[in-house]
GROMACS .gro file of C-alpha atoms in nm:
model
  266
    1MET     CA    1   5.879  -3.046  -7.033
    2ASP     CA    2   5.762  -2.749  -7.242
    3GLY     CA    3   5.432  -2.602  -7.126
    4ILE     CA    4   5.440  -2.785  -6.792
    5VAL     CA    5   5.505  -2.603  -6.464
    6LEU     CA    6   5.421  -2.802  -6.153
    7HIS     CA    7   5.352  -2.672  -5.804
    8GLU     CA    8   5.505  -2.814  -5.487
    9LYS     CA    9   5.190  -2.762  -5.279
   10LEU     CA   10   4.821  -2.683  -5.310
   11ALA     CA   11   4.751  -2.374  -5.102
   12ASN     CA   12   4.376  -2.427  -5.101
   13ALA     CA   13   4.186  -2.754  -5.149
   14PRO     CA   14   3.833  -2.644  -5.242
   15TRP     CA   15   3.679  -2.985  -5.171
   16MET     CA   16   3.776  -2.938  -4.806
   17ASP     CA   17   3.550  -2.631  -4.773
   18PRO     CA   18   3.176  -2.696  -4.831
   19ALA     CA   19   3.105  -2.325  -4.877
   20ILE     CA   20   3.346  -2.316  -5.172
   21TRP     CA   21   3.275  -2.662  -5.314
   22ARG     CA   22   2.903  -2.596  -5.368
   23LEU     CA   23   2.840  -2.400  -5.688
   24PRO     CA   24   2.879  -2.108  -5.733
   25GLY     CA   25   3.056  -2.116  -5.394
   26VAL     CA   26   3.203  -1.768  -5.337
   27LYS     CA   27   3.356  -1.598  -5.035
   28PRO     CA   28   3.471  -1.241  -4.967
   29LEU     CA   29   3.839  -1.160  -5.019
   30PRO     CA   30   4.043  -0.862  -4.891
   31PRO     CA   31   4.157  -0.639  -5.182
   32GLU     CA   32   4.521  -0.679  -5.081
   33GLU     CA   33   4.494  -1.053  -5.156
   34TRP     CA   34   4.379  -1.001  -5.516
   35ILE     CA   35   4.718  -1.068  -5.678
   36ILE     CA   36   4.939  -1.339  -5.532
   37ARG     CA   37   5.269  -1.506  -5.618
   38ASP     CA   38   5.367  -1.862  -5.537
   39GLU     CA   39   5.659  -2.100  -5.583
   40ALA     CA   40   5.573  -2.155  -5.952
   41PHE     CA   41   5.603  -1.784  -6.038
   42ALA     CA   42   5.927  -1.798  -6.237
   43GLY     CA   43   5.827  -2.102  -6.440
   44GLN     CA   44   5.477  -1.982  -6.515
   45MET     CA   45   5.596  -1.635  -6.611
   46GLN     CA   46   5.855  -1.777  -6.853
   47LEU     CA   47   5.577  -1.975  -7.019
   48ARG     CA   48   5.351  -1.670  -7.031
   49ASP     CA   49   5.630  -1.467  -7.192
   50ARG     CA   50   5.673  -1.731  -7.464
   51LEU     CA   51   5.301  -1.761  -7.536
   52ILE     CA   52   5.251  -1.385  -7.555
   53ALA     CA   53   5.552  -1.347  -7.785
   54LYS     CA   54   5.480  -1.641  -8.016
   55ARG     CA   55   5.100  -1.686  -8.002
   56PRO     CA   56   4.949  -1.347  -7.914
   57GLY     CA   57   4.638  -1.411  -8.122
   58ASP     CA   58   4.563  -1.726  -7.924
   59VAL     CA   59   4.606  -1.580  -7.575
   60HIS     CA   60   4.484  -1.221  -7.612
   61ALA     CA   61   4.170  -1.046  -7.732
   62LEU     CA   62   4.032  -0.699  -7.664
   63LEU     CA   63   3.717  -0.548  -7.814
   64ASP     CA   64   3.692  -0.170  -7.860
   65GLN     CA   65   3.433  -0.146  -7.582
   66GLY     CA   66   3.674  -0.311  -7.339
   67ILE     CA   67   3.974  -0.082  -7.393
   68ASP     CA   68   3.897   0.163  -7.111
   69ALA     CA   69   3.822  -0.119  -6.868
   70ALA     CA   70   4.146  -0.298  -6.958
   71ALA     CA   71   4.342   0.023  -6.900
   72GLU     CA   72   4.173   0.071  -6.562
   73CYS     CA   73   4.251  -0.290  -6.472
   74LEU     CA   74   4.620  -0.241  -6.555
   75ASP     CA   75   4.638   0.072  -6.338
   76LEU     CA   76   4.472  -0.110  -6.049
   77ALA     CA   77   4.715  -0.401  -6.082
   78LEU     CA   78   5.016  -0.167  -6.096
   79ASP     CA   79   4.896  -0.005  -5.773
   80ALA     CA   80   4.873  -0.350  -5.615
   81LEU     CA   81   5.220  -0.450  -5.735
   82ALA     CA   82   5.366  -0.128  -5.594
   83ALA     CA   83   5.301  -0.276  -5.250
   84ASP     CA   84   5.504  -0.586  -5.341
   85HIS     CA   85   5.868  -0.485  -5.295
   86SER     CA   86   5.983  -0.780  -5.503
   87TYR     CA   87   5.876  -0.573  -5.807
   88GLN     CA   88   6.101  -0.277  -5.888
   89ARG     CA   89   5.987   0.022  -6.094
   90ASN     CA   90   6.242   0.149  -6.345
   91GLY     CA   91   6.092   0.439  -6.535
   92ASP     CA   92   5.838   0.298  -6.780
   93ASP     CA   93   5.946  -0.056  -6.695
   94LEU     CA   94   5.871  -0.290  -6.408
   95VAL     CA   95   6.126  -0.552  -6.305
   96ARG     CA   96   5.955  -0.874  -6.196
   97PRO     CA   97   6.068  -1.079  -5.895
   98ASP     CA   98   6.238  -1.320  -6.139
   99GLY     CA   99   6.451  -1.036  -6.276
  100VAL     CA  100   6.270  -0.992  -6.609
  101GLN     CA  101   6.210  -0.630  -6.711
  102VAL     CA  102   5.866  -0.562  -6.859
  103ARG     CA  103   5.775  -0.244  -7.044
  104ILE     CA  104   5.450  -0.090  -6.922
  105ASP     CA  105   5.271  -0.047  -7.253
  106ARG     CA  106   4.944   0.135  -7.190
  107ALA     CA  107   4.846   0.081  -7.553
  108ALA     CA  108   4.842  -0.293  -7.481
  109PRO     CA  109   4.717  -0.313  -7.121
  110LEU     CA  110   4.622  -0.680  -7.107
  111LEU     CA  111   4.934  -0.800  -7.286
  112THR     CA  112   5.138  -0.598  -7.037
  113LEU     CA  113   4.943  -0.738  -6.743
  114GLY     CA  114   4.987  -1.090  -6.875
  115ARG     CA  115   5.364  -1.052  -6.840
  116LEU     CA  116   5.346  -0.913  -6.486
  117ILE     CA  117   5.128  -1.153  -6.291
  118GLN     CA  118   5.061  -1.527  -6.285
  119ALA     CA  119   4.683  -1.494  -6.314
  120ASP     CA  120   4.490  -1.478  -6.639
  121VAL     CA  121   4.257  -1.179  -6.663
  122CYS     CA  122   3.913  -1.156  -6.821
  123ILE     CA  123   3.710  -0.835  -6.859
  124LEU     CA  124   3.330  -0.864  -6.852
  125GLN     CA  125   3.090  -0.578  -6.914
  126GLU     CA  126   2.715  -0.536  -6.914
  127GLY     CA  127   2.534  -0.621  -7.235
  128PRO     CA  128   2.175  -0.684  -7.350
  129GLU     CA  129   2.201  -1.053  -7.253
  130GLY     CA  130   2.403  -1.004  -6.937
  131HIS     CA  131   2.775  -0.955  -6.892
  132ILE     CA  132   2.983  -1.026  -7.201
  133LEU     CA  133   3.354  -1.100  -7.238
  134THR     CA  134   3.511  -0.788  -7.391
  135GLY     CA  135   3.878  -0.863  -7.330
  136ALA     CA  136   4.116  -1.121  -7.189
  137ILE     CA  137   4.472  -1.235  -7.151
  138LEU     CA  138   4.434  -1.611  -7.129
  139CYS     CA  139   4.762  -1.802  -7.131
  140PHE     CA  140   4.638  -2.104  -6.935
  141PRO     CA  141   4.295  -2.201  -7.073
  142ALA     CA  142   4.151  -2.524  -6.935
  143SER     CA  143   3.966  -2.685  -7.227
  144TRP     CA  144   3.826  -2.367  -7.381
  145THR     CA  145   3.929  -2.122  -7.651
  146LEU     CA  146   3.934  -1.746  -7.619
  147ALA     CA  147   3.844  -1.691  -7.985
  148GLU     CA  148   3.514  -1.877  -7.931
  149LYS     CA  149   3.424  -1.684  -7.614
  150ILE     CA  150   3.516  -1.322  -7.685
  151GLY     CA  151   3.208  -1.101  -7.731
  152ARG     CA  152   2.971  -1.362  -7.587
  153PRO     CA  153   2.755  -1.342  -7.271
  154LEU     CA  154   2.804  -1.559  -6.964
  155MET     CA  155   2.545  -1.818  -7.062
  156ALA     CA  156   2.702  -1.874  -7.403
  157ILE     CA  157   3.054  -1.878  -7.257
  158HIS     CA  158   2.957  -2.168  -7.028
  159ARG     CA  159   2.746  -2.353  -7.286
  160PRO     CA  160   2.949  -2.680  -7.284
  161VAL     CA  161   2.940  -2.701  -6.901
  162PRO     CA  162   2.656  -2.937  -6.796
  163GLU     CA  163   2.619  -2.785  -6.447
  164TYR     CA  164   2.579  -2.435  -6.592
  165ASP     CA  165   2.207  -2.451  -6.674
  166HIS     CA  166   1.966  -2.157  -6.684
  167GLY     CA  167   1.917  -2.172  -6.308
  168MET     CA  168   2.289  -2.152  -6.241
  169GLY     CA  169   2.328  -1.889  -6.511
  170SER     CA  170   2.068  -1.668  -6.343
  171ARG     CA  171   2.241  -1.705  -6.006
  172VAL     CA  172   2.579  -1.613  -6.151
  173GLN     CA  173   2.434  -1.314  -6.338
  174ARG     CA  174   2.278  -1.183  -6.014
  175LEU     CA  175   2.618  -1.227  -5.852
  176PHE     CA  176   2.783  -1.018  -6.123
  177ASP     CA  177   2.516  -0.749  -6.090
  178ALA     CA  178   2.565  -0.725  -5.713
  179ILE     CA  179   2.945  -0.698  -5.698
  180GLN     CA  180   3.066  -0.372  -5.543
  181PRO     CA  181   3.406  -0.207  -5.595
  182ASP     CA  182   3.667  -0.315  -5.340
  183ARG     CA  183   3.443  -0.599  -5.221
  184LEU     CA  184   3.610  -0.891  -5.394
  185LEU     CA  185   3.468  -1.242  -5.421
  186TRP     CA  186   3.668  -1.559  -5.472
  187ARG     CA  187   3.613  -1.926  -5.536
  188SER     CA  188   3.824  -2.219  -5.650
  189ASN     CA  189   3.775  -2.545  -5.836
  190ALA     CA  190   3.963  -2.867  -5.889
  191ILE     CA  191   3.970  -3.128  -6.162
  192LEU     CA  192   4.186  -3.434  -6.231
  193HIS     CA  193   4.400  -3.445  -6.546
  194THR     CA  194   4.621  -3.690  -6.724
  195ASP     CA  195   4.788  -3.398  -6.908
  196PRO     CA  196   4.947  -3.130  -6.684
  197THR     CA  197   5.005  -2.884  -6.970
  198LEU     CA  198   4.897  -2.533  -6.869
  199PHE     CA  199   4.803  -2.408  -7.217
  200ARG     CA  200   4.516  -2.644  -7.307
  201PRO     CA  201   4.282  -2.470  -7.556
  202ARG     CA  202   3.993  -2.682  -7.684
  203SER     CA  203   3.703  -2.602  -7.916
  204GLU     CA  204   3.337  -2.629  -7.815
  205SER     CA  205   3.290  -2.857  -8.117
  206ASP     CA  206   3.549  -3.106  -7.993
  207PRO     CA  207   3.401  -3.426  -7.849
  208PRO     CA  208   3.433  -3.469  -7.470
  209SER     CA  209   3.715  -3.719  -7.518
  210VAL     CA  210   3.919  -3.447  -7.690
  211ARG     CA  211   3.813  -3.155  -7.469
  212TYR     CA  212   3.853  -3.332  -7.137
  213GLY     CA  213   4.082  -3.625  -7.210
  214LYS     CA  214   4.080  -3.967  -7.048
  215PRO     CA  215   3.910  -4.026  -6.712
  216GLY     CA  216   4.121  -3.998  -6.402
  217GLY     CA  217   4.477  -3.878  -6.397
  218GLN     CA  218   4.764  -3.825  -6.159
  219TYR     CA  219   4.758  -3.444  -6.177
  220LEU     CA  220   4.519  -3.202  -6.012
  221ARG     CA  221   4.445  -2.864  -6.168
  222SER     CA  222   4.291  -2.597  -5.949
  223GLU     CA  223   4.195  -2.238  -6.031
  224ARG     CA  224   4.177  -1.955  -5.778
  225GLN     CA  225   3.908  -1.738  -5.937
  226ILE     CA  226   3.841  -1.380  -5.822
  227LEU     CA  227   3.568  -1.135  -5.920
  228ARG     CA  228   3.629  -0.763  -5.878
  229ARG     CA  229   3.431  -0.464  -6.005
  230LEU     CA  230   3.627  -0.170  -6.144
  231ARG     CA  231   3.525   0.159  -5.988
  232VAL     CA  232   3.537   0.388  -6.295
  233THR     CA  233   3.419   0.173  -6.589
  234GLY     CA  234   3.203  -0.061  -6.380
  235ALA     CA  235   3.344  -0.365  -6.561
  236VAL     CA  236   3.390  -0.691  -6.372
  237VAL     CA  237   3.741  -0.837  -6.372
  238PHE     CA  238   3.767  -1.216  -6.347
  239THR     CA  239   4.117  -1.337  -6.261
  240ILE     CA  240   4.229  -1.701  -6.276
  241HIS     CA  241   4.540  -1.817  -6.089
  242THR     CA  242   4.617  -2.175  -6.193
  243THR     CA  243   4.785  -2.447  -5.991
  244VAL     CA  244   4.883  -2.785  -6.138
  245ILE     CA  245   5.017  -3.039  -5.893
  246PRO     CA  246   5.084  -3.414  -5.892
  247LEU     CA  247   4.849  -3.596  -5.659
  248ASP     CA  248   5.139  -3.736  -5.459
  249ARG     CA  249   5.235  -3.381  -5.355
  250LEU     CA  250   4.902  -3.319  -5.179
  251THR     CA  251   4.900  -3.338  -4.803
  252ALA     CA  252   4.768  -3.654  -4.638
  253GLU     CA  253   4.458  -3.460  -4.530
  254GLN     CA  254   4.396  -3.331  -4.883
  255ARG     CA  255   4.435  -3.678  -5.034
  256ALA     CA  256   4.196  -3.825  -4.778
  257GLY     CA  257   3.936  -3.562  -4.867
  258LEU     CA  258   3.957  -3.656  -5.235
  259VAL     CA  259   3.786  -3.987  -5.162
  260ASP     CA  260   3.452  -3.815  -5.098
  261ALA     CA  261   3.503  -3.513  -5.326
  262ARG     CA  262   3.401  -3.688  -5.651
  263LEU     CA  263   3.633  -3.478  -5.863
  264LYS     CA  264   3.577  -3.466  -6.237
  265SER     CA  265   3.839  -3.570  -6.485
  266GLY     CA  266   3.959  -3.348  -6.760
   0.00000   0.00000   0.00000
């Protein structure tokens, strides 16, 4: 089905780890684990290629103030991919593990990055009201729309999320302020869905029934979210690696843990 790429396994079940499951629930992560590939790489990358080619205005945005940070992020990612021998450098191109050759276009750093790795990438930089979203490649939005979020601070970005009140917003802002280069932080979430489509943009003005769909569902969507501060520009990079998996593919232990997890539906 178009727009649907399912995983065979869930590498991390956040509801099984209390330190992750409690908001904001972050843990340290070694820099070498920033960018990962999994069994859904080829399928997700084909979908990313199509979205970037046919709907660039829906999946990409970059403000002038975010250009230098986006370029730094691309360079950092290219350094990380150089350690993965499944990627092959060919002059100004990089050949992905699935055999697709991608031109390294430094004039379009986020669009280039979006065709190289599975994760979506958001750039956040300090502003008068806290960190604001100055750029993103967002091929797999989960009930939000990049056009409504670009240029807005964290509190406004999370406005439709009930749990993200002023108290939580202050905690997250302090977290952003404290991040140090090369000291990555990660967290993950999980939500049940009836629709496994990866590209699911929704407007803030949509009613909950439209934004989140029907209650329940036989698919679980989980995001591996990583925060990393760039050394030169000081921007914070937020990467989102998405897994969508049918519930019947979870392990017996993971399914048993769902009983007490009280997952939301979306």
